[in-house]
């Protein structure tokens, strides 16, 4: 049996490893190579060394995109996780102890979980159309219609460069909260109810239950959620493409690196320059994941 184990394992691993090498590692290596060239996709590529990388940091649209990623990286995970944790706590233990002494969520918590998760199943195109109606810049828009009833002038959610990025981040938070509510609810359901009940018997209120019991025991799930959202913050292509004015506007106020790559390839046929952007994005994502794992690492609590 032992003699046949390694061929058995290698047999199962060989095909996935080959597929991964061909379809993931291979394109990355090719992108690094193309990033060192000037290439329009038709003529033979011309080697230019690191020129594309030097040009990147003199490109106003690219540097704007980097700043937008920084803001998204801070606000998107923070807002999504805080809201999701709050709702998860309410839906799972926020209702206090029942007659039998068992901790439970607020009434109709199962129904609320379904409602919170619904935005997650919407395609990005539908989300874009939906929020174009919500953010419409006149009184026919949902938000401006409500503001008009209380005498407030229409707000240019997507047309004002100072508001456009935050409006789009708000949509992503709205869509993502439901998934993390379900993720954290699953994490909370794995914590023995005895832990919450013992804390409640000792006089812990909801505030103490949340910060001193729930949060430390959910730390690993929280860490995973933070990394997922951080990686999502480096993407944002689809929602910006669909929802923003003039694809990344107004005045590049909502552009992101993935959108700049798209522009360089499909508008300007600058494949070498676009690959250099892709390489920078790759290292940013890798650095973020490694730093997050390192900074948030802590001793695991067994229960």
PDB file of C-alpha atoms in Angstrom:
ATOM      1  CA  UNK A   1       0.000   0.000   0.000  1.00  0.00           C
ATOM      2  CA  UNK A   2       2.862   2.381   0.964  1.00  0.00           C
ATOM      3  CA  UNK A   3       4.713   1.559  -2.257  1.00  0.00           C
ATOM      4  CA  UNK A   4       1.677   2.533  -4.310  1.00  0.00           C
ATOM      5  CA  UNK A   5       0.954   5.726  -2.366  1.00  0.00           C
ATOM      6  CA  UNK A   6       3.378   8.088  -4.115  1.00  0.00           C
ATOM      7  CA  UNK A   7       2.410   7.140  -7.690  1.00  0.00           C
ATOM      8  CA  UNK A   8      -1.230   7.533  -6.600  1.00  0.00           C
ATOM      9  CA  UNK A   9      -0.628  11.054  -5.181  1.00  0.00           C
ATOM     10  CA  UNK A  10       1.571  12.103  -8.095  1.00  0.00           C
ATOM     11  CA  UNK A  11      -1.064  10.827 -10.511  1.00  0.00           C
ATOM     12  CA  UNK A  12      -3.679  13.087  -8.931  1.00  0.00           C
ATOM     13  CA  UNK A  13      -1.384  16.106  -8.651  1.00  0.00           C
ATOM     14  CA  UNK A  14       0.298  15.939 -12.038  1.00  0.00           C
ATOM     15  CA  UNK A  15      -2.583  17.243 -14.156  1.00  0.00           C
ATOM     16  CA  UNK A  16      -3.549  20.159 -11.830  1.00  0.00           C
ATOM     17  CA  UNK A  17       0.101  21.213 -11.471  1.00  0.00           C
ATOM     18  CA  UNK A  18       0.639  21.124 -15.233  1.00  0.00           C
ATOM     19  CA  UNK A  19      -2.582  23.090 -15.843  1.00  0.00           C
ATOM     20  CA  UNK A  20      -1.566  25.650 -13.204  1.00  0.00           C
ATOM     21  CA  UNK A  21       1.884  26.007 -14.726  1.00  0.00           C
ATOM     22  CA  UNK A  22       0.516  26.435 -18.256  1.00  0.00           C
ATOM     23  CA  UNK A  23      -2.447  28.718 -17.545  1.00  0.00           C
ATOM     24  CA  UNK A  24      -1.255  30.710 -14.492  1.00  0.00           C
ATOM     25  CA  UNK A  25       2.519  30.708 -14.072  1.00  0.00           C
ATOM     26  CA  UNK A  26       3.188  30.736 -17.834  1.00  0.00           C
ATOM     27  CA  UNK A  27       1.147  33.920 -18.533  1.00  0.00           C
ATOM     28  CA  UNK A  28       2.767  35.654 -15.538  1.00  0.00           C
ATOM     29  CA  UNK A  29       6.247  34.885 -16.859  1.00  0.00           C
ATOM     30  CA  UNK A  30       5.190  36.026 -20.321  1.00  0.00           C
ATOM     31  CA  UNK A  31       3.768  39.271 -18.869  1.00  0.00           C
ATOM     32  CA  UNK A  32       7.103  39.994 -17.122  1.00  0.00           C
ATOM     33  CA  UNK A  33       8.868  39.462 -20.440  1.00  0.00           C
ATOM     34  CA  UNK A  34       6.455  41.667 -22.435  1.00  0.00           C
ATOM     35  CA  UNK A  35       6.706  44.409 -19.786  1.00  0.00           C
ATOM     36  CA  UNK A  36      10.320  44.936 -20.882  1.00  0.00           C
ATOM     37  CA  UNK A  37       9.343  45.589 -24.478  1.00  0.00           C
ATOM     38  CA  UNK A  38       7.496  48.101 -26.635  1.00  0.00           C
ATOM     39  CA  UNK A  39       4.924  46.027 -28.481  1.00  0.00           C
ATOM     40  CA  UNK A  40       1.658  46.823 -30.230  1.00  0.00           C
ATOM     41  CA  UNK A  41       0.662  43.192 -30.743  1.00  0.00           C
ATOM     42  CA  UNK A  42       1.344  43.178 -34.485  1.00  0.00           C
ATOM     43  CA  UNK A  43       4.999  43.981 -35.098  1.00  0.00           C
ATOM     44  CA  UNK A  44       7.904  42.219 -33.426  1.00  0.00           C
ATOM     45  CA  UNK A  45       8.411  43.438 -29.824  1.00  0.00           C
ATOM     46  CA  UNK A  46      11.274  45.907 -29.270  1.00  0.00           C
ATOM     47  CA  UNK A  47      13.292  45.490 -26.055  1.00  0.00           C
ATOM     48  CA  UNK A  48      13.250  48.735 -24.000  1.00  0.00           C
ATOM     49  CA  UNK A  49      14.449  47.491 -20.609  1.00  0.00           C
ATOM     50  CA  UNK A  50      12.809  49.203 -17.629  1.00  0.00           C
ATOM     51  CA  UNK A  51      11.537  52.202 -19.602  1.00  0.00           C
ATOM     52  CA  UNK A  52       7.884  51.143 -19.236  1.00  0.00           C
ATOM     53  CA  UNK A  53       8.258  51.035 -15.452  1.00  0.00           C
ATOM     54  CA  UNK A  54       9.914  54.481 -15.362  1.00  0.00           C
ATOM     55  CA  UNK A  55       7.134  55.909 -17.532  1.00  0.00           C
ATOM     56  CA  UNK A  56       4.474  54.475 -15.228  1.00  0.00           C
ATOM     57  CA  UNK A  57       5.295  56.805 -12.377  1.00  0.00           C
ATOM     58  CA  UNK A  58       5.126  59.859 -14.655  1.00  0.00           C
ATOM     59  CA  UNK A  59       1.696  58.763 -15.877  1.00  0.00           C
ATOM     60  CA  UNK A  60      -0.915  60.853 -14.091  1.00  0.00           C
ATOM     61  CA  UNK A  61      -3.744  58.373 -14.711  1.00  0.00           C
ATOM     62  CA  UNK A  62      -1.684  55.489 -13.307  1.00  0.00           C
ATOM     63  CA  UNK A  63      -0.615  57.372 -10.175  1.00  0.00           C
ATOM     64  CA  UNK A  64      -4.262  58.437  -9.657  1.00  0.00           C
ATOM     65  CA  UNK A  65      -5.243  54.779  -9.915  1.00  0.00           C
ATOM     66  CA  UNK A  66      -2.657  53.843  -7.269  1.00  0.00           C
ATOM     67  CA  UNK A  67      -4.031  56.465  -4.881  1.00  0.00           C
ATOM     68  CA  UNK A  68      -7.564  55.182  -5.483  1.00  0.00           C
ATOM     69  CA  UNK A  69      -6.439  51.643  -4.652  1.00  0.00           C
ATOM     70  CA  UNK A  70      -4.941  52.921  -1.416  1.00  0.00           C
ATOM     71  CA  UNK A  71      -8.214  54.529  -0.368  1.00  0.00           C
ATOM     72  CA  UNK A  72     -10.226  51.507  -1.459  1.00  0.00           C
ATOM     73  CA  UNK A  73      -7.836  49.217   0.385  1.00  0.00           C
ATOM     74  CA  UNK A  74      -8.451  51.102   3.617  1.00  0.00           C
ATOM     75  CA  UNK A  75     -12.173  51.777   3.390  1.00  0.00           C
ATOM     76  CA  UNK A  76     -13.592  48.726   1.608  1.00  0.00           C
ATOM     77  CA  UNK A  77     -12.396  45.986   4.015  1.00  0.00           C
ATOM     78  CA  UNK A  78     -12.937  48.195   7.060  1.00  0.00           C
ATOM     79  CA  UNK A  79     -16.511  49.217   6.218  1.00  0.00           C
ATOM     80  CA  UNK A  80     -17.555  45.796   4.908  1.00  0.00           C
ATOM     81  CA  UNK A  81     -16.141  43.804   7.808  1.00  0.00           C
ATOM     82  CA  UNK A  82     -17.423  46.141  10.527  1.00  0.00           C
ATOM     83  CA  UNK A  83     -20.970  46.122   9.117  1.00  0.00           C
ATOM     84  CA  UNK A  84     -20.887  42.359   8.466  1.00  0.00           C
ATOM     85  CA  UNK A  85     -19.586  41.610  11.971  1.00  0.00           C
ATOM     86  CA  UNK A  86     -22.258  43.780  13.528  1.00  0.00           C
ATOM     87  CA  UNK A  87     -25.075  42.083  11.602  1.00  0.00           C
ATOM     88  CA  UNK A  88     -23.619  38.601  12.172  1.00  0.00           C
ATOM     89  CA  UNK A  89     -23.487  39.202  15.892  1.00  0.00           C
ATOM     90  CA  UNK A  90     -27.090  40.406  15.943  1.00  0.00           C
ATOM     91  CA  UNK A  91     -28.269  37.471  13.822  1.00  0.00           C
ATOM     92  CA  UNK A  92     -26.508  34.814  15.882  1.00  0.00           C
ATOM     93  CA  UNK A  93     -26.254  35.895  19.518  1.00  0.00           C
ATOM     94  CA  UNK A  94     -27.678  39.422  19.579  1.00  0.00           C
ATOM     95  CA  UNK A  95     -31.080  38.217  20.786  1.00  0.00           C
ATOM     96  CA  UNK A  96     -29.649  37.210  24.167  1.00  0.00           C
ATOM     97  CA  UNK A  97     -30.497  34.071  26.112  1.00  0.00           C
ATOM     98  CA  UNK A  98     -33.795  32.319  25.395  1.00  0.00           C
ATOM     99  CA  UNK A  99     -36.072  30.579  27.903  1.00  0.00           C
ATOM    100  CA  UNK A 100     -33.850  27.502  27.837  1.00  0.00           C
ATOM    101  CA  UNK A 101     -30.776  29.654  28.463  1.00  0.00           C
ATOM    102  CA  UNK A 102     -29.456  29.136  24.919  1.00  0.00           C
ATOM    103  CA  UNK A 103     -28.021  32.174  23.151  1.00  0.00           C
ATOM    104  CA  UNK A 104     -29.939  33.105  20.009  1.00  0.00           C
ATOM    105  CA  UNK A 105     -30.134  35.748  17.325  1.00  0.00           C
ATOM    106  CA  UNK A 106     -32.711  38.474  16.888  1.00  0.00           C
ATOM    107  CA  UNK A 107     -36.180  37.498  15.642  1.00  0.00           C
ATOM    108  CA  UNK A 108     -36.430  36.519  11.955  1.00  0.00           C
ATOM    109  CA  UNK A 109     -32.637  36.179  11.751  1.00  0.00           C
ATOM    110  CA  UNK A 110     -32.903  33.460   9.057  1.00  0.00           C
ATOM    111  CA  UNK A 111     -34.978  35.790   6.882  1.00  0.00           C
ATOM    112  CA  UNK A 112     -32.505  38.637   7.350  1.00  0.00           C
ATOM    113  CA  UNK A 113     -29.604  36.386   6.279  1.00  0.00           C
ATOM    114  CA  UNK A 114     -31.354  35.712   2.959  1.00  0.00           C
ATOM    115  CA  UNK A 115     -32.071  39.424   2.448  1.00  0.00           C
ATOM    116  CA  UNK A 116     -28.487  40.415   3.235  1.00  0.00           C
ATOM    117  CA  UNK A 117     -27.106  37.777   0.851  1.00  0.00           C
ATOM    118  CA  UNK A 118     -29.332  38.742  -2.095  1.00  0.00           C
ATOM    119  CA  UNK A 119     -27.060  41.549  -3.476  1.00  0.00           C
ATOM    120  CA  UNK A 120     -24.239  39.013  -3.715  1.00  0.00           C
ATOM    121  CA  UNK A 121     -26.053  37.060  -6.441  1.00  0.00           C
ATOM    122  CA  UNK A 122     -26.558  40.122  -8.641  1.00  0.00           C
ATOM    123  CA  UNK A 123     -24.296  40.348 -11.693  1.00  0.00           C
ATOM    124  CA  UNK A 124     -22.095  43.434 -11.863  1.00  0.00           C
ATOM    125  CA  UNK A 125     -23.915  44.659 -14.983  1.00  0.00           C
ATOM    126  CA  UNK A 126     -27.257  44.529 -13.137  1.00  0.00           C
ATOM    127  CA  UNK A 127     -25.681  46.239 -10.161  1.00  0.00           C
ATOM    128  CA  UNK A 128     -24.423  48.993 -12.442  1.00  0.00           C
ATOM    129  CA  UNK A 129     -27.812  49.574 -14.019  1.00  0.00           C
ATOM    130  CA  UNK A 130     -29.507  49.489 -10.622  1.00  0.00           C
ATOM    131  CA  UNK A 131     -27.195  52.073  -9.052  1.00  0.00           C
ATOM    132  CA  UNK A 132     -27.219  54.307 -12.102  1.00  0.00           C
ATOM    133  CA  UNK A 133     -30.911  54.698 -11.283  1.00  0.00           C
ATOM    134  CA  UNK A 134     -30.192  55.133  -7.566  1.00  0.00           C
ATOM    135  CA  UNK A 135     -27.483  57.774  -8.198  1.00  0.00           C
ATOM    136  CA  UNK A 136     -29.238  59.566 -11.080  1.00  0.00           C
ATOM    137  CA  UNK A 137     -28.211  63.256 -10.851  1.00  0.00           C
ATOM    138  CA  UNK A 138     -31.725  64.701 -10.835  1.00  0.00           C
ATOM    139  CA  UNK A 139     -34.924  64.200  -8.882  1.00  0.00           C
ATOM    140  CA  UNK A 140     -35.775  61.066 -10.874  1.00  0.00           C
ATOM    141  CA  UNK A 141     -32.940  59.302  -9.051  1.00  0.00           C
ATOM    142  CA  UNK A 142     -33.881  57.371  -5.916  1.00  0.00           C
ATOM    143  CA  UNK A 143     -31.528  59.212  -3.546  1.00  0.00           C
ATOM    144  CA  UNK A 144     -31.971  62.649  -5.105  1.00  0.00           C
ATOM    145  CA  UNK A 145     -35.748  62.103  -5.129  1.00  0.00           C
ATOM    146  CA  UNK A 146     -35.659  61.536  -1.373  1.00  0.00           C
ATOM    147  CA  UNK A 147     -33.349  64.519  -0.852  1.00  0.00           C
ATOM    148  CA  UNK A 148     -35.664  66.727  -2.919  1.00  0.00           C
ATOM    149  CA  UNK A 149     -38.553  65.930  -0.556  1.00  0.00           C
ATOM    150  CA  UNK A 150     -36.605  67.455   2.330  1.00  0.00           C
ATOM    151  CA  UNK A 151     -35.500  70.465   0.261  1.00  0.00           C
ATOM    152  CA  UNK A 152     -31.926  69.390  -0.496  1.00  0.00           C
ATOM    153  CA  UNK A 153     -30.514  70.175  -3.957  1.00  0.00           C
ATOM    154  CA  UNK A 154     -29.587  67.180  -6.150  1.00  0.00           C
ATOM    155  CA  UNK A 155     -26.215  65.634  -5.350  1.00  0.00           C
ATOM    156  CA  UNK A 156     -23.942  64.626  -8.246  1.00  0.00           C
ATOM    157  CA  UNK A 157     -22.951  61.252  -6.834  1.00  0.00           C
ATOM    158  CA  UNK A 158     -21.183  60.010  -9.975  1.00  0.00           C
ATOM    159  CA  UNK A 159     -20.466  63.340 -11.699  1.00  0.00           C
ATOM    160  CA  UNK A 160     -18.665  65.090  -8.846  1.00  0.00           C
ATOM    161  CA  UNK A 161     -14.968  64.037  -8.804  1.00  0.00           C
ATOM    162  CA  UNK A 162     -14.924  64.340  -5.002  1.00  0.00           C
ATOM    163  CA  UNK A 163     -17.891  61.994  -4.553  1.00  0.00           C
ATOM    164  CA  UNK A 164     -17.663  59.554  -7.452  1.00  0.00           C
ATOM    165  CA  UNK A 165     -15.123  57.125  -5.963  1.00  0.00           C
ATOM    166  CA  UNK A 166     -16.887  57.016  -2.581  1.00  0.00           C
ATOM    167  CA  UNK A 167     -20.217  56.398  -4.306  1.00  0.00           C
ATOM    168  CA  UNK A 168     -18.744  53.394  -6.121  1.00  0.00           C
ATOM    169  CA  UNK A 169     -17.101  52.078  -2.940  1.00  0.00           C
ATOM    170  CA  UNK A 170     -20.525  52.336  -1.271  1.00  0.00           C
ATOM    171  CA  UNK A 171     -21.993  50.046  -3.935  1.00  0.00           C
ATOM    172  CA  UNK A 172     -19.232  47.456  -3.455  1.00  0.00           C
ATOM    173  CA  UNK A 173     -19.727  47.531   0.316  1.00  0.00           C
ATOM    174  CA  UNK A 174     -23.501  47.129  -0.122  1.00  0.00           C
ATOM    175  CA  UNK A 175     -22.968  44.117  -2.366  1.00  0.00           C
ATOM    176  CA  UNK A 176     -20.246  42.478  -0.273  1.00  0.00           C
ATOM    177  CA  UNK A 177     -21.718  42.718   3.225  1.00  0.00           C
ATOM    178  CA  UNK A 178     -24.111  39.790   2.716  1.00  0.00           C
ATOM    179  CA  UNK A 179     -21.356  37.329   1.840  1.00  0.00           C
ATOM    180  CA  UNK A 180     -19.367  38.227   4.943  1.00  0.00           C
ATOM    181  CA  UNK A 181     -22.480  38.073   7.131  1.00  0.00           C
ATOM    182  CA  UNK A 182     -22.864  34.446   6.014  1.00  0.00           C
ATOM    183  CA  UNK A 183     -19.119  33.795   6.441  1.00  0.00           C
ATOM    184  CA  UNK A 184     -19.039  35.210   9.968  1.00  0.00           C
ATOM    185  CA  UNK A 185     -22.314  33.485  10.858  1.00  0.00           C
ATOM    186  CA  UNK A 186     -20.721  30.173   9.874  1.00  0.00           C
ATOM    187  CA  UNK A 187     -17.708  31.072  12.016  1.00  0.00           C
ATOM    188  CA  UNK A 188     -19.921  31.970  14.995  1.00  0.00           C
ATOM    189  CA  UNK A 189     -21.927  28.769  14.655  1.00  0.00           C
ATOM    190  CA  UNK A 190     -18.691  26.802  15.108  1.00  0.00           C
ATOM    191  CA  UNK A 191     -18.079  28.484  18.480  1.00  0.00           C
ATOM    192  CA  UNK A 192     -19.655  26.409  21.266  1.00  0.00           C
ATOM    193  CA  UNK A 193     -22.762  28.124  22.638  1.00  0.00           C
ATOM    194  CA  UNK A 194     -21.472  27.270  26.111  1.00  0.00           C
ATOM    195  CA  UNK A 195     -18.822  29.963  25.703  1.00  0.00           C
ATOM    196  CA  UNK A 196     -21.431  32.689  25.135  1.00  0.00           C
ATOM    197  CA  UNK A 197     -23.723  31.309  27.829  1.00  0.00           C
ATOM    198  CA  UNK A 198     -20.903  31.191  30.380  1.00  0.00           C
ATOM    199  CA  UNK A 199     -19.960  34.784  29.540  1.00  0.00           C
ATOM    200  CA  UNK A 200     -23.609  35.877  29.813  1.00  0.00           C
ATOM    201  CA  UNK A 201     -23.968  34.146  33.200  1.00  0.00           C
ATOM    202  CA  UNK A 202     -20.857  36.026  34.358  1.00  0.00           C
ATOM    203  CA  UNK A 203     -22.653  39.267  33.540  1.00  0.00           C
ATOM    204  CA  UNK A 204     -21.178  40.066  30.118  1.00  0.00           C
ATOM    205  CA  UNK A 205     -23.360  42.472  28.158  1.00  0.00           C
ATOM    206  CA  UNK A 206     -23.652  42.592  24.374  1.00  0.00           C
ATOM    207  CA  UNK A 207     -20.669  44.958  24.104  1.00  0.00           C
ATOM    208  CA  UNK A 208     -18.425  42.633  26.132  1.00  0.00           C
ATOM    209  CA  UNK A 209     -19.730  39.543  24.331  1.00  0.00           C
ATOM    210  CA  UNK A 210     -18.842  41.108  21.015  1.00  0.00           C
ATOM    211  CA  UNK A 211     -15.409  42.586  21.745  1.00  0.00           C
ATOM    212  CA  UNK A 212     -14.111  40.182  24.401  1.00  0.00           C
ATOM    213  CA  UNK A 213     -15.594  36.874  23.236  1.00  0.00           C
ATOM    214  CA  UNK A 214     -16.825  36.881  19.643  1.00  0.00           C
ATOM    215  CA  UNK A 215     -14.100  38.942  17.996  1.00  0.00           C
ATOM    216  CA  UNK A 216     -11.078  37.011  19.379  1.00  0.00           C
ATOM    217  CA  UNK A 217     -12.685  33.655  18.534  1.00  0.00           C
ATOM    218  CA  UNK A 218     -13.457  34.814  14.986  1.00  0.00           C
ATOM    219  CA  UNK A 219      -9.992  36.214  14.334  1.00  0.00           C
ATOM    220  CA  UNK A 220      -8.981  33.611  11.700  1.00  0.00           C
ATOM    221  CA  UNK A 221     -12.214  34.146   9.740  1.00  0.00           C
ATOM    222  CA  UNK A 222     -11.744  37.905   9.996  1.00  0.00           C
ATOM    223  CA  UNK A 223      -8.203  37.580   8.659  1.00  0.00           C
ATOM    224  CA  UNK A 224      -9.419  35.582   5.648  1.00  0.00           C
ATOM    225  CA  UNK A 225     -12.165  38.129   4.991  1.00  0.00           C
ATOM    226  CA  UNK A 226      -9.673  41.005   5.148  1.00  0.00           C
ATOM    227  CA  UNK A 227      -7.400  39.326   2.576  1.00  0.00           C
ATOM    228  CA  UNK A 228     -10.323  38.548   0.231  1.00  0.00           C
ATOM    229  CA  UNK A 229     -11.522  42.144   0.372  1.00  0.00           C
ATOM    230  CA  UNK A 230      -8.006  43.495  -0.036  1.00  0.00           C
ATOM    231  CA  UNK A 231      -7.538  41.469  -3.204  1.00  0.00           C
ATOM    232  CA  UNK A 232     -10.965  42.658  -4.396  1.00  0.00           C
ATOM    233  CA  UNK A 233      -9.802  46.233  -3.745  1.00  0.00           C
ATOM    234  CA  UNK A 234      -7.008  45.712  -6.280  1.00  0.00           C
ATOM    235  CA  UNK A 235      -9.531  44.699  -8.925  1.00  0.00           C
ATOM    236  CA  UNK A 236     -12.723  46.841  -9.092  1.00  0.00           C
ATOM    237  CA  UNK A 237     -12.495  46.815 -12.900  1.00  0.00           C
ATOM    238  CA  UNK A 238     -16.005  45.638 -13.669  1.00  0.00           C
ATOM    239  CA  UNK A 239     -17.911  47.940 -11.331  1.00  0.00           C
ATOM    240  CA  UNK A 240     -15.858  51.021 -12.318  1.00  0.00           C
ATOM    241  CA  UNK A 241     -16.236  50.161 -16.007  1.00  0.00           C
ATOM    242  CA  UNK A 242     -20.010  49.793 -15.706  1.00  0.00           C
ATOM    243  CA  UNK A 243     -20.920  52.494 -13.199  1.00  0.00           C
ATOM    244  CA  UNK A 244     -18.439  55.359 -13.545  1.00  0.00           C
ATOM    245  CA  UNK A 245     -18.867  58.299 -15.883  1.00  0.00           C
ATOM    246  CA  UNK A 246     -16.715  57.930 -19.027  1.00  0.00           C
ATOM    247  CA  UNK A 247     -15.079  54.721 -17.715  1.00  0.00           C
ATOM    248  CA  UNK A 248     -12.968  55.924 -14.796  1.00  0.00           C
ATOM    249  CA  UNK A 249     -14.160  59.529 -14.821  1.00  0.00           C
ATOM    250  CA  UNK A 250     -14.910  62.228 -14.271  1.00  0.00           C
ATOM    251  CA  UNK A 251     -11.288  63.374 -14.768  1.00  0.00           C
ATOM    252  CA  UNK A 252      -9.878  59.955 -13.803  1.00  0.00           C
ATOM    253  CA  UNK A 253     -11.381  60.368 -10.336  1.00  0.00           C
ATOM    254  CA  UNK A 254     -12.510  56.718 -10.204  1.00  0.00           C
ATOM    255  CA  UNK A 255      -9.947  54.979 -12.387  1.00  0.00           C
ATOM    256  CA  UNK A 256      -8.151  51.849 -11.155  1.00  0.00           C
ATOM    257  CA  UNK A 257      -5.089  49.982 -12.421  1.00  0.00           C
ATOM    258  CA  UNK A 258      -7.082  47.194 -14.092  1.00  0.00           C
ATOM    259  CA  UNK A 259      -9.038  49.800 -16.068  1.00  0.00           C
ATOM    260  CA  UNK A 260      -5.806  51.531 -17.149  1.00  0.00           C
ATOM    261  CA  UNK A 261      -4.480  48.164 -18.354  1.00  0.00           C
ATOM    262  CA  UNK A 262      -7.664  47.697 -20.372  1.00  0.00           C
ATOM    263  CA  UNK A 263      -7.304  51.168 -21.920  1.00  0.00           C
ATOM    264  CA  UNK A 264      -3.653  50.682 -22.825  1.00  0.00           C
ATOM    265  CA  UNK A 265      -4.389  47.359 -24.533  1.00  0.00           C
ATOM    266  CA  UNK A 266      -7.676  48.015 -26.318  1.00  0.00           C
ATOM    267  CA  UNK A 267      -7.480  51.771 -27.011  1.00  0.00           C
ATOM    268  CA  UNK A 268      -3.780  52.433 -27.530  1.00  0.00           C
ATOM    269  CA  UNK A 269      -2.391  48.952 -28.376  1.00  0.00           C
ATOM    270  CA  UNK A 270       0.453  49.460 -25.866  1.00  0.00           C
ATOM    271  CA  UNK A 271       0.821  45.882 -24.734  1.00  0.00           C
ATOM    272  CA  UNK A 272       4.283  46.309 -23.222  1.00  0.00           C
ATOM    273  CA  UNK A 273       3.204  49.303 -21.147  1.00  0.00           C
ATOM    274  CA  UNK A 274      -0.001  47.507 -20.064  1.00  0.00           C
ATOM    275  CA  UNK A 275       2.060  44.463 -19.021  1.00  0.00           C
ATOM    276  CA  UNK A 276       4.276  46.706 -16.881  1.00  0.00           C
ATOM    277  CA  UNK A 277       1.107  47.891 -15.105  1.00  0.00           C
ATOM    278  CA  UNK A 278       0.071  44.264 -14.650  1.00  0.00           C
ATOM    279  CA  UNK A 279       3.441  43.405 -13.112  1.00  0.00           C
ATOM    280  CA  UNK A 280       3.140  46.299 -10.645  1.00  0.00           C
ATOM    281  CA  UNK A 281      -0.398  45.192  -9.763  1.00  0.00           C
ATOM    282  CA  UNK A 282       0.827  41.611  -9.246  1.00  0.00           C
ATOM    283  CA  UNK A 283       3.501  42.688  -6.758  1.00  0.00           C
ATOM    284  CA  UNK A 284       1.124  45.060  -4.968  1.00  0.00           C
ATOM    285  CA  UNK A 285      -1.396  42.251  -4.447  1.00  0.00           C
ATOM    286  CA  UNK A 286       1.310  39.817  -3.340  1.00  0.00           C
ATOM    287  CA  UNK A 287       2.803  42.350  -0.920  1.00  0.00           C
ATOM    288  CA  UNK A 288      -0.593  43.153   0.555  1.00  0.00           C
ATOM    289  CA  UNK A 289      -1.451  39.473   1.167  1.00  0.00           C
ATOM    290  CA  UNK A 290       1.949  38.736   2.732  1.00  0.00           C
ATOM    291  CA  UNK A 291       1.865  41.858   4.941  1.00  0.00           C
ATOM    292  CA  UNK A 292      -1.690  41.206   6.086  1.00  0.00           C
ATOM    293  CA  UNK A 293      -0.870  37.612   7.030  1.00  0.00           C
ATOM    294  CA  UNK A 294       2.243  38.790   8.880  1.00  0.00           C
ATOM    295  CA  UNK A 295       0.680  41.752  10.696  1.00  0.00           C
ATOM    296  CA  UNK A 296      -2.543  40.005  11.703  1.00  0.00           C
ATOM    297  CA  UNK A 297      -0.838  36.774  12.773  1.00  0.00           C
ATOM    298  CA  UNK A 298      -1.529  35.903  16.367  1.00  0.00           C
ATOM    299  CA  UNK A 299      -1.759  32.866  18.559  1.00  0.00           C
ATOM    300  CA  UNK A 300      -4.737  30.700  17.681  1.00  0.00           C
ATOM    301  CA  UNK A 301      -7.358  30.273  20.392  1.00  0.00           C
ATOM    302  CA  UNK A 302      -8.476  26.678  20.743  1.00  0.00           C
ATOM    303  CA  UNK A 303     -12.071  26.002  21.772  1.00  0.00           C
TER     304      UNK A 303
END
